[in-house]
Amino acid sequence: MSHPDTVAPPPERFNFARHLLELNADRASKPALIDDQGTLTYGELADQVRRFSSALRALGLRREERVLLLMHDSSDWVVAFLGALHAGVVPVAVNTLLTAQDYAYMLSNSRAQAALVSAALLPTLQSALAAQPNEVKHVVVSRATEALPAGMHPFTTLVASHAAAADAADTHGDEPAFWLYSSGSTGAPKGAVHTQANLYWTAELYGKGVLDLRENDTVFSAAKLFFAYGLGNALTFPLSVGATVLLMAERATPQACFKRFTGHKPTVFYGAPTGYGGMLASPDLPKKSDVALRLCSSAGEALPQDIGQRWTQHFGVEIIDGIGSTEMLHVFLSNRPGDVRYGTTGKPVPGYEIELRGEDGQPVPDGEIGDLYIKGPSAALMYWNNRTKSRDTFQGGWTKAGDKYTRDADGYCTYAGRNDDMLKVSGIYVSPFEVEATLVQHPAVLEAAVIGKVDADGLTKTKAFVVLKAGAAATEAELQAFVKEKLAPYKYPRFIEFLPELPKTATGKIQRFRLREREGA
């Protein structure tokens, strides 16, 4: 387990892809990646990364030029990402669940010179390329089963047809290495520009320092590689310790996850609260004796206490709940193995500092809700071509999270909602998450989302949208009474509406703004 006071910073000239290949030079025959089509050993991975690095240069890609990376999780995704880093080319890893219009914007915004795409996503990419002017000169297609349009390159052929690069680009640790788009709740996506060294810091401080990943682990992440969370989970962290990674192209349904749990027996699983809830509600949930899990991780949104406790009760393993962000690259505030307080997000990850600030910009006392600010070595440099939002988010050494938190006297932090989700009821802040977390403790409730609703008097009151478990029943009055028993009276939902499902983002986060739009709020 690494500790921040003993973690040596990377050298000034630092290339993360070269760093990983050197770390695993003695593991040539060990499985590095297992995906839907087979296994890639560490030796094969190193060879393909170096070949793809050569291929990008042969295509005319120059240092710091961008390439769009629009691929489903596979060993090709990892080769493409690391090969680009190796060449000093900047991969722009994007969500595979967006629209052609989104990709058209990203291609234009990043001025990508090439696009790396899974065959299944090629039609959407072609629509994006046709939608507006762009600078894409090459399209490289992964796992095509049919002949490609003229001028496009099959990924496997391209890799095989180039000799392995002798060495990586001589990049600076602070050099732009890759982008991740932050969706945000409003406006166009923002390209967060990350450095070569940022990947090193998250692996050392969280992957090794908190999660204590090991060489003999097999890891599996429901969060995909294009997410900051998934990138650490299934690439940066495991490959930094020589572990084996299980990759899955399909959507992380409970059944798809269970198939991997019992078939490949991962020891570490990374998920999100919605996914954990769905798995616990599934009649196909495997028995503890059918899996090999030793550790689970959660991020994306705060983990309800009830879900964490039920998961641990069933499988006998902890869920390490933390919060990270695209801007900070991975988790910076987290519970620890052996020190999990469900319902909280734990304490700052060693190597990071946090502050909870009031509206006056000053730190708030323990027990009060404040805006979360983080200081740490993995912060993005900026949002590309967006000075206003860059200055608002990246403030000197501090990064503004956009989340509200409280801290107790023992230093444990508890999520209190997004800045734009917080409600003021009777002049007092109410955390929608706190009300939601209480509602889901009711045995009939599967999911809940809470927003503010203006009543006939023009006052904001809480309204809950509730999804009941299959075959379960509950009345509005019953749920209101249940919340009143557990929370301060002003927090109970004055209105409750039952829905068959909640609106969610592609990543499974509840879209409260859709519910607000539904209310005309």
CSV table of C-alpha atoms in Angstrom, one decimal, residues 54-476:
chain,number,residue,atom,x,y,z
A,54,SER,CA,4.2,3.8,-34.9
A,55,ALA,CA,0.9,3.5,-36.9
A,56,LEU,CA,-0.3,6.9,-35.6
A,57,ARG,CA,2.9,8.5,-36.6
A,58,ALA,CA,2.8,6.9,-40.0
A,59,LEU,CA,-0.7,8.3,-40.5
A,60,GLY,CA,0.8,11.7,-40.1
A,61,LEU,CA,-0.4,12.4,-36.5
A,62,ARG,CA,1.8,14.8,-34.7
A,63,ARG,CA,2.5,15.5,-31.1
A,64,GLU,CA,-0.4,17.0,-29.2
A,65,GLU,CA,-2.8,16.6,-32.1
A,66,ARG,CA,-6.1,15.0,-31.0
A,67,VAL,CA,-7.8,11.8,-32.0
A,68,LEU,CA,-11.4,10.9,-31.1
A,69,LEU,CA,-11.6,7.6,-29.2
A,70,LEU,CA,-15.2,6.3,-29.6
A,71,MET,CA,-15.0,2.6,-28.8
A,72,HIS,CA,-16.7,0.0,-26.7
A,73,ASP,CA,-14.6,-1.5,-23.9
A,74,SER,CA,-12.1,-4.0,-25.3
A,75,SER,CA,-8.4,-4.6,-25.5
A,76,ASP,CA,-8.4,-2.4,-28.6
A,77,TRP,CA,-9.6,0.5,-26.5
A,78,VAL,CA,-6.7,0.1,-24.1
A,79,VAL,CA,-4.2,-0.3,-27.0
A,80,ALA,CA,-5.6,2.8,-28.7
A,81,PHE,CA,-5.4,4.9,-25.6
A,82,LEU,CA,-1.9,3.8,-24.5
A,83,GLY,CA,-0.7,3.8,-28.1
A,84,ALA,CA,-1.7,7.4,-28.5
A,85,LEU,CA,-0.1,8.4,-25.2
A,86,HIS,CA,3.0,6.6,-26.3
A,87,ALA,CA,3.2,8.6,-29.5
A,88,GLY,CA,2.5,11.9,-27.7
A,89,VAL,CA,-0.9,12.1,-29.5
A,90,VAL,CA,-3.9,13.1,-27.4
A,91,PRO,CA,-6.8,10.7,-27.3
A,92,VAL,CA,-10.2,12.3,-26.6
A,93,ALA,CA,-12.1,9.5,-24.9
A,94,VAL,CA,-15.9,10.0,-25.4
A,95,ASN,CA,-19.1,8.4,-24.1
A,96,THR,CA,-20.4,5.7,-26.5
A,97,LEU,CA,-24.0,6.5,-25.7
A,98,LEU,CA,-24.3,9.9,-27.1
A,99,THR,CA,-25.8,11.2,-30.4
A,100,ALA,CA,-24.2,12.0,-33.7
A,101,GLN,CA,-24.8,15.7,-32.9
A,102,ASP,CA,-22.8,15.4,-29.7
A,103,TYR,CA,-19.9,13.7,-31.6
A,104,ALA,CA,-20.0,16.4,-34.3
A,105,TYR,CA,-19.6,19.0,-31.6
A,106,MET,CA,-16.7,17.1,-30.0
A,107,LEU,CA,-14.9,16.6,-33.3
A,108,SER,CA,-15.1,20.3,-34.1
A,109,ASN,CA,-14.3,21.4,-30.6
A,110,SER,CA,-11.2,19.2,-30.3
A,111,ARG,CA,-10.1,19.6,-33.9
A,112,ALA,CA,-9.5,15.8,-34.0
A,113,GLN,CA,-7.4,14.7,-36.9
A,114,ALA,CA,-8.5,11.1,-36.7
A,115,ALA,CA,-11.3,9.0,-35.2
A,116,LEU,CA,-10.8,5.6,-33.6
A,117,VAL,CA,-14.2,3.8,-33.6
A,118,SER,CA,-15.8,0.5,-32.9
A,119,ALA,CA,-17.5,-1.0,-35.9
A,120,ALA,CA,-20.9,-1.0,-34.1
A,121,LEU,CA,-20.6,2.8,-33.7
A,122,LEU,CA,-19.3,3.6,-37.2
A,123,PRO,CA,-22.8,4.6,-38.6
A,124,THR,CA,-23.2,7.2,-35.8
A,125,LEU,CA,-19.7,8.5,-36.4
A,126,GLN,CA,-20.3,8.8,-40.1
A,127,SER,CA,-23.5,10.8,-39.3
A,128,ALA,CA,-21.4,13.1,-37.1
A,129,LEU,CA,-18.7,13.5,-39.7
A,130,ALA,CA,-21.4,14.5,-42.2
A,131,ALA,CA,-23.1,16.9,-39.8
A,132,GLN,CA,-20.6,19.7,-39.7
A,133,PRO,CA,-17.1,20.7,-40.9
A,134,ASN,CA,-14.2,18.8,-39.2
A,135,GLU,CA,-10.6,18.0,-39.7
A,136,VAL,CA,-10.7,14.2,-39.5
A,137,LYS,CA,-8.3,12.7,-42.1
A,138,HIS,CA,-8.3,9.1,-40.9
A,139,VAL,CA,-10.9,6.7,-39.5
A,140,VAL,CA,-9.6,3.6,-37.8
A,141,VAL,CA,-12.3,0.9,-37.1
A,142,SER,CA,-12.1,-1.7,-34.4
A,143,ARG,CA,-13.5,-5.2,-34.9
A,144,ALA,CA,-15.2,-4.7,-38.2
A,145,THR,CA,-16.8,-7.9,-39.6
A,146,GLU,CA,-17.6,-6.4,-43.0
A,147,ALA,CA,-15.6,-4.6,-45.6
A,148,LEU,CA,-15.0,-1.0,-44.7
A,149,PRO,CA,-15.6,2.1,-46.9
A,150,ALA,CA,-12.7,3.2,-48.9
A,151,GLY,CA,-10.0,5.0,-47.0
A,152,MET,CA,-10.9,3.6,-43.6
A,153,HIS,CA,-8.3,1.4,-41.7
A,154,PRO,CA,-9.1,-1.8,-39.9
A,155,PHE,CA,-7.6,-1.5,-36.4
A,156,THR,CA,-6.0,-5.0,-36.3
A,157,THR,CA,-4.5,-4.6,-39.8
A,158,LEU,CA,-3.1,-1.2,-39.0
A,159,VAL,CA,-1.5,-2.4,-35.8
A,160,ALA,CA,0.0,-5.5,-37.4
A,161,SER,CA,1.4,-3.6,-40.4
A,162,HIS,CA,3.7,-1.4,-38.4
A,163,ALA,CA,6.9,-2.2,-36.5
A,164,ALA,CA,6.9,-1.5,-32.8
A,165,ALA,CA,8.1,2.0,-31.9
A,166,ALA,CA,11.6,1.9,-30.4
A,167,ASP,CA,10.7,4.4,-27.7
A,168,ALA,CA,7.8,6.6,-26.5
A,169,ALA,CA,7.5,10.3,-27.2
A,170,ASP,CA,9.7,12.3,-24.8
A,171,THR,CA,6.7,14.0,-23.1
A,172,HIS,CA,6.7,16.3,-20.1
A,173,GLY,CA,4.7,15.1,-17.1
A,174,ASP,CA,2.6,18.3,-17.3
A,175,GLU,CA,2.0,17.9,-21.0
A,176,PRO,CA,-1.6,17.5,-22.2
A,177,ALA,CA,-2.0,13.8,-22.6
A,178,PHE,CA,-5.7,13.1,-23.0
A,179,TRP,CA,-9.1,14.7,-22.8
A,180,LEU,CA,-12.4,13.6,-21.1
A,181,TYR,CA,-15.6,15.5,-21.8
A,182,SER,CA,-17.5,16.6,-18.7
A,183,SER,CA,-21.2,16.4,-19.5
A,184,GLY,CA,-22.4,18.9,-16.9
A,185,SER,CA,-26.0,19.6,-16.4
A,186,THR,CA,-26.2,22.6,-18.7
A,187,GLY,CA,-24.6,23.8,-21.9
A,188,ALA,CA,-22.2,22.1,-24.3
A,189,PRO,CA,-19.8,19.4,-23.0
A,190,LYS,CA,-16.5,20.7,-21.7
A,191,GLY,CA,-13.2,19.1,-22.7
A,192,ALA,CA,-11.2,18.6,-19.5
A,193,VAL,CA,-7.5,18.5,-20.5
A,194,HIS,CA,-5.4,16.0,-18.4
A,195,THR,CA,-1.7,15.4,-18.2
A,196,GLN,CA,0.6,12.4,-18.5
A,197,ALA,CA,1.4,12.6,-14.7
A,198,ASN,CA,-2.3,12.8,-13.6
A,199,LEU,CA,-2.7,9.1,-14.4
A,200,TYR,CA,0.3,8.3,-12.3
A,201,TRP,CA,-1.0,10.2,-9.3
A,202,THR,CA,-4.5,8.6,-9.2
A,203,ALA,CA,-3.0,5.1,-9.5
A,204,GLU,CA,-0.5,5.8,-6.7
A,205,LEU,CA,-2.8,7.7,-4.3
A,206,TYR,CA,-6.1,5.8,-4.8
A,207,GLY,CA,-5.5,2.5,-6.7
A,208,LYS,CA,-2.5,1.5,-4.5
A,209,GLY,CA,-2.9,3.8,-1.5
A,210,VAL,CA,-6.5,3.3,-0.7
A,211,LEU,CA,-7.9,0.3,-2.6
A,212,ASP,CA,-4.6,-1.6,-2.2
A,213,LEU,CA,-4.9,-3.4,-5.6
A,214,ARG,CA,-2.6,-6.4,-6.0
A,215,GLU,CA,-0.9,-8.2,-8.7
A,216,ASN,CA,-3.0,-11.3,-8.1
A,217,ASP,CA,-6.3,-9.4,-8.5
A,218,THR,CA,-8.7,-9.8,-11.4
A,219,VAL,CA,-10.7,-6.5,-11.7
A,220,PHE,CA,-14.0,-5.8,-13.4
A,221,SER,CA,-15.6,-2.4,-13.8
A,222,ALA,CA,-19.2,-1.8,-14.7
A,223,ALA,CA,-18.2,1.8,-15.3
A,224,LYS,CA,-16.8,2.0,-18.9
A,225,LEU,CA,-13.3,3.1,-19.8
A,226,PHE,CA,-14.5,6.4,-21.3
A,227,PHE,CA,-15.5,7.6,-17.8
A,228,ALA,CA,-12.8,9.0,-15.5
A,229,TYR,CA,-13.9,6.5,-12.9
A,230,GLY,CA,-13.7,3.5,-15.4
A,231,LEU,CA,-10.4,4.6,-16.8
A,232,GLY,CA,-8.8,4.3,-13.4
A,233,ASN,CA,-10.7,1.2,-12.5
A,234,ALA,CA,-10.0,-0.9,-15.6
A,235,LEU,CA,-6.8,0.6,-17.0
A,236,THR,CA,-4.6,2.9,-14.9
A,237,PHE,CA,-5.0,1.1,-11.5
A,238,PRO,CA,-4.8,-2.6,-12.4
A,239,LEU,CA,-2.0,-2.1,-15.0
A,240,SER,CA,0.0,-0.2,-12.5
A,241,VAL,CA,0.2,-3.3,-10.2
A,242,GLY,CA,0.2,-6.0,-12.9
A,243,ALA,CA,-3.3,-7.2,-12.2
A,244,THR,CA,-5.7,-8.8,-14.8
A,245,VAL,CA,-8.6,-6.8,-16.2
A,246,LEU,CA,-11.9,-8.1,-17.3
A,247,LEU,CA,-13.5,-5.9,-20.1
A,248,MET,CA,-17.1,-6.1,-21.3
A,249,ALA,CA,-18.5,-4.3,-24.4
A,250,GLU,CA,-22.1,-4.7,-23.5
A,251,ARG,CA,-24.2,-2.7,-21.1
A,252,ALA,CA,-23.6,-3.5,-17.4
A,253,THR,CA,-27.0,-5.1,-16.7
A,254,PRO,CA,-27.3,-7.2,-13.5
A,255,GLN,CA,-27.3,-10.4,-15.6
A,256,ALA,CA,-24.2,-9.3,-17.6
A,257,CYS,CA,-22.4,-8.6,-14.4
A,258,PHE,CA,-23.5,-11.8,-12.7
A,259,LYS,CA,-22.2,-13.8,-15.7
A,260,ARG,CA,-18.7,-12.3,-15.1
A,261,PHE,CA,-18.9,-12.7,-11.3
A,262,THR,CA,-19.5,-16.4,-11.6
A,263,GLY,CA,-17.6,-17.2,-14.8
A,264,HIS,CA,-14.4,-15.2,-14.5
A,265,LYS,CA,-14.4,-14.8,-10.7
A,266,PRO,CA,-13.1,-11.2,-10.4
A,267,THR,CA,-11.8,-10.3,-7.0
A,268,VAL,CA,-12.4,-6.6,-7.3
A,269,PHE,CA,-15.6,-5.0,-8.7
A,270,TYR,CA,-16.3,-1.3,-9.4
A,271,GLY,CA,-19.9,-0.2,-9.8
A,272,ALA,CA,-22.3,2.7,-9.1
A,273,PRO,CA,-25.2,2.9,-6.6
A,274,THR,CA,-27.9,2.4,-9.2
A,275,GLY,CA,-26.2,-0.8,-10.4
A,276,TYR,CA,-25.7,-2.2,-6.9
A,277,GLY,CA,-29.4,-1.5,-6.2
A,278,GLY,CA,-30.5,-3.2,-9.4
A,279,MET,CA,-28.3,-6.3,-8.6
A,280,LEU,CA,-29.7,-6.6,-5.1
A,281,ALA,CA,-33.2,-6.4,-6.4
A,282,SER,CA,-32.6,-9.1,-9.0
A,283,PRO,CA,-33.9,-12.7,-8.4
A,284,ASP,CA,-30.7,-13.9,-10.1
A,285,LEU,CA,-28.3,-12.5,-7.5
A,286,PRO,CA,-25.5,-15.1,-7.1
A,287,LYS,CA,-24.8,-16.7,-3.7
A,288,LYS,CA,-21.7,-15.6,-1.8
A,289,SER,CA,-20.1,-19.0,-2.4
A,290,ASP,CA,-20.4,-18.5,-6.2
A,291,VAL,CA,-18.2,-15.4,-6.4
A,292,ALA,CA,-14.6,-14.5,-5.5
A,293,LEU,CA,-15.1,-10.8,-4.6
A,294,ARG,CA,-12.8,-9.4,-1.9
A,295,LEU,CA,-13.5,-5.7,-2.5
A,296,CYS,CA,-16.1,-3.5,-4.2
A,297,SER,CA,-16.0,0.1,-5.1
A,298,SER,CA,-18.7,2.7,-5.8
A,299,ALA,CA,-18.7,6.2,-7.2
A,300,GLY,CA,-20.7,8.3,-9.6
A,301,GLU,CA,-23.2,9.4,-6.9
A,302,ALA,CA,-23.5,8.8,-3.2
A,303,LEU,CA,-24.1,5.3,-2.1
A,304,PRO,CA,-27.3,4.9,0.0
A,305,GLN,CA,-26.5,3.4,3.4
A,306,ASP,CA,-29.1,0.7,2.9
A,307,ILE,CA,-27.6,-0.6,-0.3
A,308,GLY,CA,-24.1,-0.8,1.2
A,309,GLN,CA,-25.3,-2.7,4.2
A,310,ARG,CA,-27.4,-5.2,2.3
A,311,TRP,CA,-24.5,-5.8,-0.2
A,312,THR,CA,-22.1,-6.5,2.7
A,313,GLN,CA,-24.7,-8.7,4.4
A,314,HIS,CA,-25.1,-10.8,1.3
A,315,PHE,CA,-21.5,-11.1,0.0
A,316,GLY,CA,-19.5,-10.4,3.1
A,317,VAL,CA,-17.5,-7.7,1.4
A,318,GLU,CA,-17.4,-3.9,1.8
A,319,ILE,CA,-18.3,-1.4,-0.9
A,320,ILE,CA,-15.8,1.4,-0.7
A,321,ASP,CA,-17.8,4.5,-1.6
A,322,GLY,CA,-16.0,7.6,-2.8
A,323,ILE,CA,-16.5,10.7,-4.9
A,324,GLY,CA,-14.4,11.7,-7.8
A,325,SER,CA,-14.9,13.9,-10.9
A,326,THR,CA,-13.9,14.2,-14.5
A,327,GLU,CA,-11.9,17.3,-13.5
A,328,MET,CA,-10.0,15.5,-10.7
A,329,LEU,CA,-9.7,12.3,-12.8
A,330,HIS,CA,-10.6,9.9,-10.0
A,331,VAL,CA,-11.7,9.6,-6.4
A,332,PHE,CA,-10.4,12.1,-3.9
A,333,LEU,CA,-12.8,11.6,-1.0
A,334,SER,CA,-13.5,8.1,0.1
A,335,ASN,CA,-14.2,5.4,2.7
A,336,ARG,CA,-11.3,3.0,3.4
A,337,PRO,CA,-11.2,-0.8,3.4
A,338,GLY,CA,-11.8,-1.7,7.1
A,339,ASP,CA,-13.1,1.7,7.9
A,340,VAL,CA,-16.4,2.0,6.0
A,341,ARG,CA,-19.2,4.2,7.4
A,342,TYR,CA,-22.1,3.6,5.0
A,343,GLY,CA,-24.1,6.8,4.4
A,344,THR,CA,-20.9,8.9,4.4
A,345,THR,CA,-18.3,9.4,1.6
A,346,GLY,CA,-15.5,8.9,4.2
A,347,LYS,CA,-12.4,11.2,4.4
A,348,PRO,CA,-10.0,12.9,2.0
A,349,VAL,CA,-7.8,10.4,0.1
A,350,PRO,CA,-4.2,10.9,1.4
A,351,GLY,CA,-2.5,13.3,-1.0
A,352,TYR,CA,-5.7,15.4,-1.4
A,353,GLU,CA,-7.1,18.2,0.7
A,354,ILE,CA,-10.7,19.3,0.8
A,355,GLU,CA,-12.5,22.4,2.1
A,356,LEU,CA,-16.2,22.9,2.6
A,357,ARG,CA,-17.0,26.6,2.0
A,358,GLY,CA,-20.0,28.7,2.7
A,359,GLU,CA,-21.6,31.4,0.4
A,360,ASP,CA,-19.0,33.9,1.8
A,361,GLY,CA,-16.1,31.6,0.5
A,362,GLN,CA,-15.0,30.8,4.0
A,363,PRO,CA,-14.8,27.3,5.5
A,364,VAL,CA,-18.0,26.2,7.3
A,365,PRO,CA,-17.9,24.6,10.8
A,366,ASP,CA,-18.5,20.9,11.2
A,367,GLY,CA,-22.1,19.9,10.8
A,368,GLU,CA,-23.0,22.7,8.3
A,369,ILE,CA,-23.5,22.3,4.6
A,370,GLY,CA,-20.7,23.8,2.4
A,371,ASP,CA,-19.5,23.8,-1.2
A,372,LEU,CA,-16.8,21.1,-1.8
A,373,TYR,CA,-13.4,22.3,-3.0
A,374,ILE,CA,-10.4,19.9,-3.6
A,375,LYS,CA,-6.7,20.4,-3.9
A,376,GLY,CA,-4.6,17.6,-5.3
A,377,PRO,CA,-2.1,16.6,-8.0
A,378,SER,CA,-4.5,15.1,-10.5
A,379,ALA,CA,-6.6,18.2,-11.4
A,380,ALA,CA,-7.1,18.9,-15.1
A,381,LEU,CA,-5.3,21.8,-16.6
A,382,MET,CA,-8.4,23.5,-17.9
A,383,TYR,CA,-11.5,23.2,-20.0
A,384,TRP,CA,-10.5,23.5,-23.7
A,385,ASN,CA,-11.4,26.9,-25.2
A,386,ASN,CA,-13.5,27.8,-22.2
A,387,ARG,CA,-11.8,30.4,-20.1
A,388,THR,CA,-14.9,31.5,-18.2
A,389,LYS,CA,-15.8,28.0,-16.9
A,390,SER,CA,-12.1,27.1,-16.4
A,391,ARG,CA,-11.7,30.1,-14.1
A,392,ASP,CA,-14.9,29.2,-12.2
A,393,THR,CA,-13.8,25.6,-11.6
A,394,PHE,CA,-10.0,25.7,-11.4
A,395,GLN,CA,-9.3,28.3,-8.7
A,396,GLY,CA,-5.5,28.5,-8.1
A,397,GLY,CA,-4.6,25.2,-6.4
A,398,TRP,CA,-8.3,24.4,-5.7
A,399,THR,CA,-10.9,22.8,-7.9
A,400,LYS,CA,-14.6,23.5,-7.3
A,401,ALA,CA,-16.6,20.3,-7.3
A,402,GLY,CA,-20.1,21.6,-7.7
A,403,ASP,CA,-21.2,19.3,-4.8
A,404,LYS,CA,-22.4,20.2,-1.3
A,405,TYR,CA,-21.2,18.2,1.7
A,406,THR,CA,-21.2,18.2,5.5
A,407,ARG,CA,-18.4,17.0,7.7
A,408,ASP,CA,-18.9,15.5,11.2
A,409,ALA,CA,-16.7,15.9,14.2
A,410,ASP,CA,-14.8,12.7,13.3
A,411,GLY,CA,-13.9,14.1,9.9
A,412,TYR,CA,-16.3,11.9,7.9
A,413,CYS,CA,-18.0,13.7,5.0
A,414,THR,CA,-21.7,13.2,3.9
A,415,TYR,CA,-23.1,14.1,0.6
A,416,ALA,CA,-25.8,16.8,0.6
A,417,GLY,CA,-26.5,17.1,-3.1
A,418,ARG,CA,-25.3,19.0,-6.2
A,419,ASN,CA,-25.2,22.8,-5.9
A,420,ASP,CA,-28.1,23.1,-8.3
A,421,ASP,CA,-30.1,20.3,-6.6
A,422,MET,CA,-30.1,21.7,-3.1
A,423,LEU,CA,-33.5,22.9,-1.9
A,424,LYS,CA,-34.3,25.6,0.6
A,425,VAL,CA,-37.5,24.7,2.4
A,426,SER,CA,-38.7,27.1,5.1
A,427,GLY,CA,-35.4,28.9,4.7
A,428,ILE,CA,-33.4,25.8,5.5
A,429,TYR,CA,-31.3,23.8,3.1
A,430,VAL,CA,-32.7,20.3,2.5
A,431,SER,CA,-30.5,17.7,0.8
A,432,PRO,CA,-32.6,15.8,-1.8
A,433,PHE,CA,-30.2,12.9,-1.4
A,434,GLU,CA,-30.9,12.6,2.3
A,435,VAL,CA,-34.7,12.3,1.6
A,436,GLU,CA,-34.0,9.8,-1.2
A,437,ALA,CA,-31.7,7.8,1.0
A,438,THR,CA,-34.5,7.6,3.6
A,439,LEU,CA,-37.2,6.6,1.1
A,440,VAL,CA,-35.2,3.7,-0.3
A,441,GLN,CA,-35.0,2.2,3.2
A,442,HIS,CA,-38.7,1.5,2.9
A,443,PRO,CA,-39.1,-2.2,1.9
A,444,ALA,CA,-41.4,-1.4,-1.0
A,445,VAL,CA,-39.2,1.3,-2.6
A,446,LEU,CA,-36.7,0.5,-5.4
A,447,GLU,CA,-35.6,4.0,-6.3
A,448,ALA,CA,-36.5,7.6,-5.4
A,449,ALA,CA,-35.7,11.1,-6.7
A,450,VAL,CA,-36.5,14.3,-4.9
A,451,ILE,CA,-36.9,17.8,-6.3
A,452,GLY,CA,-38.4,21.1,-5.2
A,453,LYS,CA,-42.0,21.9,-6.1
A,454,VAL,CA,-43.5,25.3,-5.6
A,455,ASP,CA,-46.8,25.1,-3.9
A,456,ALA,CA,-49.9,27.3,-4.3
A,457,ASP,CA,-48.4,29.8,-1.9
A,458,GLY,CA,-45.2,30.1,-3.9
A,459,LEU,CA,-43.2,28.2,-1.3
A,460,THR,CA,-40.7,25.5,-2.2
A,461,LYS,CA,-41.6,22.1,-0.8
A,462,THR,CA,-40.1,18.7,-1.4
A,463,LYS,CA,-41.6,16.3,-4.0
A,464,ALA,CA,-40.5,12.7,-4.4
A,465,PHE,CA,-40.8,10.5,-7.5
A,466,VAL,CA,-40.8,6.9,-6.4
A,467,VAL,CA,-40.3,3.6,-8.2
A,468,LEU,CA,-41.7,0.7,-6.3
A,469,LYS,CA,-40.2,-2.8,-6.4
A,470,ALA,CA,-41.9,-5.4,-8.6
A,471,GLY,CA,-45.0,-6.6,-6.8
A,472,ALA,CA,-44.7,-4.2,-3.9
A,473,ALA,CA,-47.3,-1.6,-2.8
A,474,ALA,CA,-47.2,1.6,-0.8
A,475,THR,CA,-49.3,4.7,-0.4
A,476,GLU,CA,-48.3,8.3,-0.4
